[in-house]
């Protein structure tokens, strides 16, 4: 990895006001090699998912890089309360290293981001599901199959929750994309019948024509699952 792919950004925590540095990856250094069937990308060199979350080292407030400073502090009393509580904790976990991060550290940052996301005035289930899915990709890239499987289970739960209760689905995915992902995560867990049901519901969605790419992937996966089921029969 070229040293120049990472840089340290100076930030101010919107909750506790402390200034700190966090390591970011340069967009120009992100080179996608291939895409996985659950939309995760495989990168040449360093992987940007590792550097996607910013955590304040003083109060542990954590969020996606783009959202970290955008939070409207005055509307988030529960997050402020958590920030104040965490400021009093003297020993903080070792997740603030500047420079190259390990997958374990990146995962812990995601966990803090999810915890803070749950405290939002209007918790965003799509955001939480997205973070869960990114954790799947990190474990996969780290080559840790056991952790990946656990993360897939959590991500599946998050997308099922989002589909059942979410007021707004992510625009890029729409209903077909969310159902496709639920199918794909089921498939990765070996739950082929459930996977097929999700894929068929994705194709039956009224919005499917707006997502031709998802439609193609879904048809491929239905064939894939059928073949697997026949092998087992
Ligand atoms: Zn802070």
Coordinates of N, CA and C and ligand atoms in Angstrom, one line a residue:
X1 N 0.8 -1.2 0.0 CA 0.0 0.0 0.0 C 0.9 1.2 0.0
X2 N 0.6 2.1 -0.9 CA 1.3 3.4 -0.9 C 0.9 4.2 0.3
X3 N 1.9 4.8 0.9 CA 1.6 5.6 2.2 C 0.6 6.7 1.9
X4 N 0.6 7.2 0.7 CA -0.2 8.4 0.4 C -1.7 8.1 0.3
X5 N -2.1 6.8 0.3 CA -3.5 6.5 0.2 C -4.3 6.9 1.5
X6 N -3.5 7.1 2.6 CA -4.2 7.5 3.8 C -3.7 8.9 4.2
X7 N -4.6 9.6 4.9 CA -4.2 11.0 5.4 C -5.0 11.2 6.7
X8 N -4.4 12.1 7.5 CA -5.1 12.4 8.8 C -5.8 13.7 8.7
X9 N -7.1 13.6 9.1 CA -8.0 14.8 9.0 C -8.2 15.3 10.4
X10 N -8.1 16.6 10.6 CA -8.4 17.2 11.9 C -9.9 17.5 12.0
X11 N -10.5 17.2 13.1 CA -11.9 17.3 13.2 C -12.3 17.9 14.6
X12 N -13.5 18.3 14.8 CA -14.0 18.7 16.1 C -15.3 17.9 16.3
X13 N -15.3 17.3 17.5 CA -16.5 16.5 17.8 C -17.7 17.4 18.1
X14 N -18.8 17.2 17.3 CA -20.0 18.1 17.5 C -20.6 18.0 18.9
X15 N -20.4 16.9 19.6 CA -21.0 16.7 20.9 C -20.1 17.2 22.1
X16 N -18.8 16.9 22.1 CA -18.0 17.3 23.2 C -17.1 18.4 22.9
X17 N -17.0 18.8 21.6 CA -16.2 19.9 21.2 C -14.7 19.7 21.1
X18 N -14.3 18.4 21.4 CA -12.8 18.2 21.4 C -12.3 18.0 20.0
X19 N -11.1 18.6 19.8 CA -10.4 18.4 18.5 C -9.6 17.2 18.5
X20 N -9.6 16.4 17.4 CA -8.8 15.2 17.3 C -8.5 15.0 15.8
X21 N -7.6 14.0 15.6 CA -7.3 13.6 14.2 C -7.8 12.2 13.9
X22 N -8.2 12.0 12.7 CA -8.7 10.6 12.3 C -8.1 10.3 11.0
X23 N -7.9 9.0 10.7 CA -7.3 8.7 9.4 C -8.4 8.4 8.4
X24 N -8.2 9.0 7.2 CA -9.1 8.8 6.1 C -8.4 8.2 4.9
X25 N -9.2 7.6 4.0 CA -8.5 7.1 2.8 C -8.9 8.1 1.7
X26 N -7.9 8.3 0.8 CA -8.1 9.2 -0.3 C -9.0 8.5 -1.3
X27 N -10.0 9.2 -1.8 CA -10.9 8.7 -2.9 C -10.1 8.2 -4.1
X28 N -9.1 8.9 -4.4 CA -8.3 8.6 -5.6 C -7.5 7.2 -5.4
X29 N -7.4 6.8 -4.2 CA -6.7 5.5 -3.9 C -7.6 4.3 -3.9
X30 N -8.9 4.6 -4.0 CA -9.9 3.5 -4.0 C -10.0 2.9 -5.4
X31 N -9.6 1.6 -5.5 CA -9.7 1.0 -6.8 C -10.4 -0.3 -6.7
X32 N -11.6 -0.3 -7.3 CA -12.4 -1.5 -7.2 C -11.9 -2.6 -8.2
X33 N -11.7 -3.8 -7.6 CA -11.2 -4.9 -8.5 C -12.4 -5.7 -9.0
X34 N -13.3 -6.0 -8.1 CA -14.5 -6.7 -8.5 C -15.6 -6.4 -7.5
X35 N -16.9 -6.8 -7.9 CA -18.0 -6.6 -7.0 C -18.6 -8.0 -6.6
X36 N -18.9 -8.1 -5.3 CA -19.6 -9.3 -4.8 C -21.1 -9.3 -5.0
X37 N -21.7 -10.5 -4.9 CA -23.1 -10.6 -5.1 C -23.9 -9.9 -4.0
X38 N -23.3 -9.5 -2.9 CA -24.1 -8.7 -1.9 C -23.6 -7.3 -1.9
X39 N -23.1 -6.8 -3.1 CA -22.8 -5.4 -3.4 C -21.5 -5.0 -2.7
X40 N -20.8 -5.9 -2.0 CA -19.5 -5.6 -1.4 C -18.5 -5.5 -2.5
X41 N -17.5 -4.6 -2.4 CA -16.5 -4.5 -3.5 C -15.2 -5.2 -2.9
X42 N -14.5 -5.7 -3.9 CA -13.1 -6.1 -3.6 C -12.2 -5.0 -4.1
X43 N -11.3 -4.6 -3.3 CA -10.4 -3.5 -3.7 C -9.0 -3.9 -4.0
X44 N -8.3 -3.2 -4.9 CA -6.9 -3.4 -5.0 C -6.3 -2.6 -3.8
X45 N -5.3 -3.1 -3.2 CA -4.7 -2.4 -2.1 C -5.7 -2.2 -0.9
X46 N -5.6 -1.0 -0.3 CA -6.3 -0.8 0.9 C -7.8 -0.7 0.7
X47 N -8.6 -1.0 1.7 CA -10.0 -1.1 1.6 C -10.7 0.1 2.3
X48 N -11.5 0.9 1.6 CA -12.1 2.1 2.3 C -13.1 1.8 3.4
X49 N -13.6 0.6 3.4 CA -14.6 0.3 4.5 C -13.9 0.4 5.9
X50 N -12.7 0.1 5.9 CA -11.9 0.2 7.1 C -11.9 1.6 7.7
X51 N -12.0 2.6 6.8 CA -11.8 4.0 7.2 C -13.1 4.7 7.1
X52 N -14.2 4.0 7.1 CA -15.5 4.7 6.8 C -16.1 5.3 8.0
X53 N -15.7 5.0 9.2 CA -16.3 5.5 10.4 C -15.3 6.4 11.2
X54 N -15.8 7.5 11.7 CA -15.1 8.4 12.6 C -15.6 8.2 14.0
X55 N -14.7 8.1 14.9 CA -15.0 8.0 16.3 C -14.3 9.1 17.1
X56 N -15.1 9.8 18.0 CA -14.4 10.7 18.8 C -13.7 10.0 20.0
X57 N -12.4 10.2 20.2 CA -11.7 9.5 21.2 C -12.0 9.9 22.6
X58 N -12.8 11.0 22.7 CA -13.1 11.5 24.1 C -14.5 11.1 24.6
X59 N -15.5 11.0 23.7 CA -16.9 10.7 24.1 C -17.4 9.5 23.3
X60 N -16.6 8.9 22.4 CA -17.0 7.7 21.6 C -18.1 7.9 20.6
X61 N -18.6 9.2 20.5 CA -19.6 9.4 19.4 C -18.9 8.9 18.1
X62 N -19.7 8.1 17.4 CA -19.2 7.5 16.1 C -20.3 7.6 15.1
X63 N -19.8 7.9 13.8 CA -20.8 7.9 12.7 C -20.0 7.7 11.4
X64 N -20.7 7.5 10.3 CA -20.0 7.5 9.0 C -19.3 8.8 8.8
X65 N -18.2 8.8 8.1 CA -17.4 10.0 7.9 C -18.2 11.2 7.5
X66 N -19.0 10.9 6.4 CA -19.8 12.0 5.9 C -20.9 12.6 6.8
X67 N -21.3 11.8 7.8 CA -22.4 12.2 8.7 C -21.8 12.8 10.0
X68 N -20.6 12.5 10.3 CA -20.0 12.8 11.6 C -20.3 14.2 12.0
X69 N -20.0 15.2 11.1 CA -20.1 16.6 11.5 C -21.5 17.2 11.2
X70 N -22.3 16.3 10.4 CA -23.6 16.9 10.0 C -24.7 16.8 11.0
X71 N -24.4 16.0 12.1 CA -25.5 15.7 13.1 C -26.0 17.0 13.7
X72 N -27.3 17.1 13.9 CA -27.9 18.4 14.5 C -28.0 18.1 16.0
X73 N -26.9 18.5 16.6 CA -26.8 18.2 18.1 C -28.0 18.6 18.9
X74 N -28.5 19.8 18.6 CA -29.6 20.3 19.4 C -30.9 19.4 19.4
X75 N -31.0 18.6 18.3 CA -32.2 17.7 18.2 C -31.9 16.3 18.7
X76 N -30.7 16.0 19.3 CA -30.3 14.7 19.7 C -30.0 14.6 21.1
X77 N -31.0 14.7 22.0 CA -30.7 14.7 23.5 C -30.1 13.3 23.9
X78 N -30.6 12.2 23.4 CA -30.1 10.9 23.8 C -28.6 10.7 23.5
X79 N -28.3 11.2 22.3 CA -26.9 11.1 21.9 C -26.0 12.0 22.7
X80 N -26.5 13.2 23.1 CA -25.7 14.1 23.9 C -25.5 13.4 25.3
X81 N -26.6 12.8 25.8 CA -26.5 12.2 27.1 C -25.4 11.1 27.1
X82 N -25.4 10.3 26.0 CA -24.4 9.2 25.9 C -23.0 9.8 25.8
X83 N -22.9 10.9 25.0 CA -21.6 11.5 24.9 C -21.1 12.0 26.3
X84 N -22.0 12.6 27.1 CA -21.6 13.1 28.4 C -21.2 12.0 29.3
X85 N -22.0 10.9 29.2 CA -21.7 9.7 30.1 C -20.3 9.1 29.7
X86 N -20.1 9.0 28.5 CA -18.8 8.4 28.0 C -17.6 9.2 28.3
X87 N -17.8 10.6 28.4 CA -16.7 11.4 28.7 C -16.1 11.1 30.1
X88 N -17.0 10.6 31.0 CA -16.5 10.4 32.3 C -15.8 9.1 32.4
X89 N -15.9 8.2 31.4 CA -15.1 6.9 31.5 C -13.7 7.2 31.1
X90 N -12.8 6.8 32.0 CA -11.4 7.2 31.8 C -10.7 6.3 30.8
X91 N -10.9 5.0 30.9 CA -10.2 4.1 30.0 C -11.1 3.9 28.8
X92 N -10.6 4.3 27.6 CA -11.3 4.2 26.4 C -10.7 3.0 25.6
X93 N -11.6 2.3 24.9 CA -11.0 1.2 24.1 C -10.0 1.7 23.0
X94 N -9.2 0.9 22.6 CA -8.1 1.3 21.7 C -8.6 1.3 20.3
X95 N -9.4 2.3 19.9 CA -9.9 2.3 18.6 C -9.6 3.6 17.8
X96 N -8.7 4.3 18.4 CA -8.4 5.7 17.9 C -7.1 5.8 17.2
X97 N -6.4 4.7 17.0 CA -5.1 4.7 16.3 C -5.2 5.5 15.0
X98 N -4.3 6.3 14.8 CA -4.2 7.0 13.5 C -3.2 6.2 12.7
X99 N -3.5 6.1 11.4 CA -2.7 5.2 10.5 C -3.5 4.0 10.1
X100 N -2.8 3.0 9.7 CA -3.4 1.7 9.2 C -4.2 1.1 10.3
X101 N -5.5 0.7 10.0 CA -6.4 0.1 11.0 C -6.4 -1.4 10.8
X102 N -6.7 -2.1 11.9 CA -7.0 -3.6 11.7 C -8.5 -3.8 11.5
X103 N -8.9 -4.9 10.9 CA -10.3 -5.2 10.8 C -11.0 -5.1 12.1
X104 N -10.4 -5.6 13.2 CA -11.0 -5.6 14.5 C -11.4 -4.2 15.0
X105 N -10.4 -3.3 14.7 CA -10.6 -1.9 15.1 C -11.8 -1.3 14.3
X106 N -11.7 -1.6 13.0 CA -12.8 -1.1 12.1 C -14.1 -1.6 12.5
X107 N -14.2 -2.8 12.9 CA -15.5 -3.4 13.3 C -16.0 -2.7 14.6
X108 N -15.1 -2.5 15.6 CA -15.5 -1.8 16.8 C -16.0 -0.4 16.5
X109 N -15.4 0.3 15.6 CA -15.9 1.6 15.2 C -17.3 1.5 14.6
X110 N -17.5 0.5 13.8 CA -18.9 0.3 13.3 C -19.9 0.0 14.4
X111 N -19.5 -0.8 15.4 CA -20.4 -1.1 16.5 C -20.8 0.2 17.3
X112 N -19.8 1.1 17.5 CA -20.1 2.4 18.2 C -21.0 3.2 17.3
X113 N -20.8 3.2 16.0 CA -21.7 4.0 15.1 C -23.1 3.4 15.2
X114 N -23.3 2.1 15.3 CA -24.6 1.6 15.4 C -25.2 1.9 16.7
X115 N -24.5 1.9 17.8 CA -25.0 2.2 19.1 C -25.5 3.7 19.1
X116 N -24.7 4.6 18.5 CA -25.1 6.0 18.5 C -26.3 6.2 17.6
X117 N -26.3 5.4 16.5 CA -27.4 5.6 15.5 C -28.7 5.2 16.2
X118 N -28.7 4.2 17.1 CA -29.9 3.8 17.7 C -30.5 4.8 18.7
X119 N -29.6 5.8 19.1 CA -30.0 6.8 20.0 C -30.6 8.0 19.3
X120 N -30.6 8.0 18.0 CA -31.1 9.2 17.3 C -32.5 9.4 17.6
X121 N -32.9 10.7 17.5 CA -34.3 11.1 17.6 C -35.2 10.3 16.7
X122 N -34.7 10.2 15.4 CA -35.4 9.3 14.5 C -34.4 8.2 14.0
X123 N -34.4 7.1 14.7 CA -33.4 6.1 14.3 C -33.6 5.7 12.8
X124 N -32.5 5.6 12.1 CA -32.6 5.3 10.7 C -32.2 3.8 10.5
X125 N -33.2 3.0 10.3 CA -32.9 1.6 10.1 C -32.1 1.3 8.9
X126 N -32.2 2.1 7.9 CA -31.4 1.9 6.6 C -29.9 2.1 6.9
X127 N -29.7 3.1 7.7 CA -28.3 3.4 8.1 C -27.7 2.2 8.9
X128 N -28.5 1.7 9.9 CA -28.0 0.6 10.7 C -27.8 -0.6 9.8
X129 N -28.7 -0.9 8.9 CA -28.5 -2.1 8.0 C -27.3 -1.9 7.2
X130 N -27.1 -0.7 6.7 CA -25.9 -0.5 5.8 C -24.6 -0.7 6.6
X131 N -24.6 -0.3 7.9 CA -23.4 -0.5 8.7 C -23.2 -2.0 8.9
X132 N -24.2 -2.7 9.2 CA -24.2 -4.2 9.4 C -23.6 -4.8 8.2
X133 N -24.1 -4.4 7.0 CA -23.6 -5.0 5.8 C -22.1 -4.8 5.5
X134 N -21.7 -3.5 5.9 CA -20.3 -3.2 5.7 C -19.4 -4.0 6.6
X135 N -20.0 -4.4 7.8 CA -19.2 -5.3 8.7 C -19.0 -6.7 8.1
X136 N -20.0 -7.1 7.3 CA -19.9 -8.4 6.6 C -18.7 -8.3 5.6
X137 N -18.6 -7.2 4.9 CA -17.6 -7.1 3.9 C -16.2 -7.0 4.5
X138 N -16.1 -6.3 5.7 CA -14.8 -6.2 6.3 C -14.3 -7.6 6.8
X139 N -15.2 -8.4 7.4 CA -14.7 -9.7 7.8 C -14.4 -10.6 6.7
X140 N -15.1 -10.4 5.6 CA -14.8 -11.2 4.4 C -13.4 -10.9 3.8
X141 N -13.2 -9.6 3.7 CA -11.9 -9.1 3.2 C -10.7 -9.5 4.2
X142 N -11.1 -9.6 5.5 CA -10.0 -10.1 6.4 C -9.9 -11.6 6.4
X143 N -10.7 -12.3 5.6 CA -10.6 -13.7 5.5 C -11.1 -14.5 6.8
X144 N -11.9 -13.8 7.6 CA -12.5 -14.5 8.8 C -13.9 -15.0 8.6
X145 N -14.0 -16.2 8.2 CA -15.3 -16.8 7.7 C -16.3 -16.9 8.9
X146 N -15.8 -17.2 10.1 CA -16.7 -17.4 11.2 C -17.4 -16.0 11.6
X147 N -16.5 -15.0 11.7 CA -17.1 -13.7 12.0 C -17.9 -13.2 10.9
X148 N -17.6 -13.5 9.6 CA -18.4 -13.1 8.5 C -19.8 -13.7 8.6
X149 N -19.8 -14.9 9.0 CA -21.1 -15.6 9.0 C -22.0 -15.0 10.1
X150 N -21.4 -14.7 11.2 CA -22.2 -14.0 12.3 C -22.6 -12.6 11.8
X151 N -21.8 -12.0 11.1 CA -22.1 -10.6 10.6 C -23.2 -10.7 9.6
X152 N -23.2 -11.8 8.8 CA -24.3 -12.0 7.8 C -25.6 -12.1 8.5
X153 N -25.6 -12.9 9.6 CA -26.9 -13.1 10.4 C -27.4 -11.8 10.9
X154 N -26.5 -11.0 11.4 CA -26.9 -9.7 12.0 C -27.4 -8.8 10.8
X155 N -26.7 -8.8 9.7 CA -27.1 -7.9 8.6 C -28.5 -8.4 8.1
X156 N -28.7 -9.6 8.0 CA -30.0 -10.1 7.5 C -31.1 -9.7 8.4
X157 N -30.9 -9.8 9.8 CA -31.9 -9.3 10.7 C -32.2 -7.8 10.5
X158 N -31.1 -7.1 10.3 CA -31.2 -5.6 10.1 C -32.0 -5.3 8.8
X159 N -31.8 -6.0 7.7 CA -32.5 -5.8 6.5 C -34.0 -6.2 6.6
X160 N -34.2 -7.3 7.3 CA -35.6 -7.8 7.6 C -36.4 -6.7 8.4
X161 N -35.7 -6.2 9.4 CA -36.2 -5.1 10.2 C -36.6 -3.9 9.4
X162 N -35.6 -3.5 8.5 CA -35.8 -2.4 7.7 C -37.0 -2.6 6.8
X163 N -37.1 -3.8 6.2 CA -38.2 -4.0 5.3 C -39.5 -4.0 6.0
X164 N -39.6 -4.5 7.2 CA -40.8 -4.6 7.9 C -41.2 -3.3 8.5
X165 N -40.2 -2.5 9.0 CA -40.6 -1.3 9.8 C -40.0 0.0 9.2
X166 N -39.2 -0.1 8.3 CA -38.5 1.1 7.8 C -39.5 2.1 7.1
X167 N -39.4 3.4 7.5 CA -40.3 4.3 6.8 C -39.8 4.6 5.4
X168 N -38.5 4.5 5.2 CA -38.0 4.8 3.9 C -36.9 3.8 3.5
X169 N -37.0 3.2 2.4 CA -35.9 2.3 2.0 C -34.8 3.1 1.3
X170 N -33.6 2.6 1.3 CA -32.5 3.3 0.6 C -32.8 3.5 -0.9
X171 N -32.7 4.7 -1.4 CA -33.1 5.0 -2.8 C -32.5 4.1 -3.8
X172 N -31.2 3.9 -3.6 CA -30.4 3.1 -4.6 C -30.9 1.7 -4.7
X173 N -31.4 1.1 -3.6 CA -31.8 -0.3 -3.5 C -33.3 -0.4 -3.9
X174 N -34.1 0.5 -3.3 CA -35.6 0.4 -3.5 C -36.1 -1.0 -2.9
X175 N -37.4 -1.2 -3.0 CA -37.9 -2.5 -2.5 C -37.2 -3.7 -3.1
X176 N -37.0 -3.7 -4.5 CA -36.4 -4.9 -5.0 C -35.0 -5.2 -4.5
X177 N -34.2 -4.1 -4.3 CA -32.8 -4.2 -3.8 C -32.8 -4.8 -2.4
X178 N -33.7 -4.3 -1.6 CA -33.7 -4.8 -0.2 C -34.1 -6.2 -0.1
X179 N -35.1 -6.6 -0.9 CA -35.5 -8.0 -1.0 C -34.4 -8.9 -1.6
X180 N -33.8 -8.4 -2.6 CA -32.6 -9.1 -3.2 C -31.6 -9.4 -2.1
X181 N -31.2 -8.3 -1.4 CA -30.2 -8.5 -0.3 C -30.6 -9.5 0.7
X182 N -31.9 -9.4 1.1 CA -32.3 -10.4 2.1 C -32.2 -11.8 1.6
X183 N -32.5 -12.0 0.3 CA -32.4 -13.3 -0.4 C -30.9 -13.7 -0.4
X184 N -30.0 -12.8 -0.8 CA -28.6 -13.1 -0.9 C -28.0 -13.4 0.4
X185 N -28.4 -12.7 1.5 CA -27.8 -13.0 2.8 C -28.4 -14.4 3.3
X186 N -29.6 -14.7 3.0 CA -30.2 -16.0 3.4 C -29.4 -17.1 2.6
X187 N -29.1 -16.8 1.3 CA -28.4 -17.8 0.5 C -27.0 -18.1 1.1
X188 N -26.4 -17.0 1.5 CA -25.0 -17.1 2.1 C -25.0 -17.9 3.4
X189 N -26.2 -18.0 4.0 CA -26.3 -18.7 5.3 C -26.8 -20.2 5.0
X190 N -27.0 -20.5 3.7 CA -27.4 -21.8 3.3 C -28.9 -22.0 3.5
X191 N -29.6 -20.9 3.7 CA -31.1 -21.0 3.8 C -31.7 -20.8 2.4
X192 N -31.7 -21.8 1.6 CA -32.0 -21.7 0.2 C -33.5 -21.4 -0.1
X193 N -34.3 -22.1 0.6 CA -35.8 -21.9 0.4 C -36.1 -20.4 0.7
X194 N -35.6 -19.9 1.8 CA -35.9 -18.5 2.2 C -35.3 -17.6 1.2
X195 N -34.1 -17.9 0.7 CA -33.5 -17.1 -0.3 C -34.3 -17.0 -1.5
X196 N -34.8 -18.2 -2.0 CA -35.6 -18.2 -3.2 C -36.9 -17.4 -3.1
X197 N -37.5 -17.5 -1.9 CA -38.7 -16.7 -1.7 C -38.4 -15.2 -1.8
X198 N -37.3 -14.8 -1.1 CA -37.0 -13.3 -1.2 C -36.7 -12.9 -2.6
X199 N -36.0 -13.7 -3.4 CA -35.7 -13.4 -4.8 C -36.9 -13.3 -5.6
X200 N -37.9 -14.2 -5.4 CA -39.1 -14.2 -6.2 C -39.9 -12.9 -5.8
X201 N -39.9 -12.6 -4.5 CA -40.6 -11.4 -4.1 C -39.9 -10.1 -4.7
X202 N -38.6 -10.1 -4.8 CA -37.9 -9.0 -5.4 C -38.4 -8.8 -6.9
X203 N -38.5 -9.9 -7.6 CA -38.9 -9.9 -9.0 C -40.3 -9.4 -9.2
X204 N -41.1 -9.8 -8.2 CA -42.6 -9.4 -8.2 C -42.8 -8.0 -7.8
X205 N -41.8 -7.3 -7.3 CA -42.0 -6.0 -6.8 C -42.5 -5.0 -7.9
X206 N -43.3 -4.1 -7.5 CA -43.8 -3.1 -8.5 C -42.7 -2.2 -9.0
X207 N -41.6 -2.1 -8.2 CA -40.6 -1.2 -8.6 C -39.4 -1.9 -9.4
X208 N -39.6 -3.1 -9.7 CA -38.5 -3.9 -10.3 C -38.0 -3.2 -11.6
X209 N -38.9 -2.6 -12.4 CA -38.4 -2.0 -13.6 C -37.5 -0.8 -13.4
X210 N -37.6 -0.2 -12.3 CA -36.7 0.9 -12.0 C -35.3 0.4 -11.6
X211 N -35.1 -0.9 -11.4 CA -33.8 -1.4 -10.9 C -33.4 -2.6 -11.8
X212 N -33.1 -2.3 -13.1 CA -32.8 -3.4 -14.0 C -31.6 -4.2 -13.6
X213 N -30.6 -3.5 -12.9 CA -29.4 -4.2 -12.5 C -29.8 -5.3 -11.4
X214 N -30.6 -4.9 -10.5 CA -31.1 -5.8 -9.4 C -31.9 -6.9 -10.1
X215 N -32.7 -6.6 -11.1 CA -33.5 -7.7 -11.7 C -32.6 -8.7 -12.3
X216 N -31.5 -8.3 -13.0 CA -30.6 -9.2 -13.6 C -29.9 -10.1 -12.6
X217 N -29.4 -9.4 -11.5 CA -28.8 -10.2 -10.4 C -29.7 -11.2 -9.8
X218 N -31.0 -10.8 -9.6 CA -32.0 -11.6 -9.0 C -32.2 -12.9 -9.8
X219 N -32.4 -12.7 -11.2 CA -32.6 -13.8 -12.0 C -31.4 -14.8 -12.0
X220 N -30.2 -14.3 -12.0 CA -29.1 -15.1 -11.9 C -29.1 -16.0 -10.6
X221 N -29.5 -15.3 -9.5 CA -29.5 -15.9 -8.2 C -30.6 -17.0 -8.1
X222 N -31.7 -16.7 -8.7 CA -32.8 -17.7 -8.7 C -32.3 -19.0 -9.3
X223 N -31.6 -18.9 -10.5 CA -31.1 -20.0 -11.1 C -30.1 -20.8 -10.2
X224 N -29.2 -20.0 -9.7 CA -28.2 -20.5 -8.8 C -28.8 -21.3 -7.6
X225 N -29.8 -20.7 -7.0 CA -30.5 -21.4 -5.9 C -31.2 -22.7 -6.3
X226 N -31.9 -22.6 -7.5 CA -32.6 -23.8 -8.0 C -31.6 -24.9 -8.2
X227 N -30.5 -24.6 -8.8 CA -29.5 -25.6 -9.1 C -29.0 -26.2 -7.7
X228 N -28.8 -25.4 -6.7 CA -28.3 -25.9 -5.4 C -29.4 -26.8 -4.8
X229 N -30.7 -26.3 -4.9 CA -31.7 -27.1 -4.3 C -31.9 -28.5 -5.0
X230 N -31.7 -28.5 -6.4 CA -31.8 -29.8 -7.1 C -30.7 -30.7 -6.7
X231 N -29.5 -30.1 -6.5 CA -28.4 -31.0 -6.0 C -28.7 -31.7 -4.7
X232 N -29.4 -30.9 -3.9 CA -29.7 -31.5 -2.6 C -30.9 -32.5 -2.6
X233 N -31.7 -32.4 -3.6 CA -33.0 -33.2 -3.7 C -32.6 -34.7 -3.9
Ligands
LIG1 ZN1 -16.7 13.7 21.4

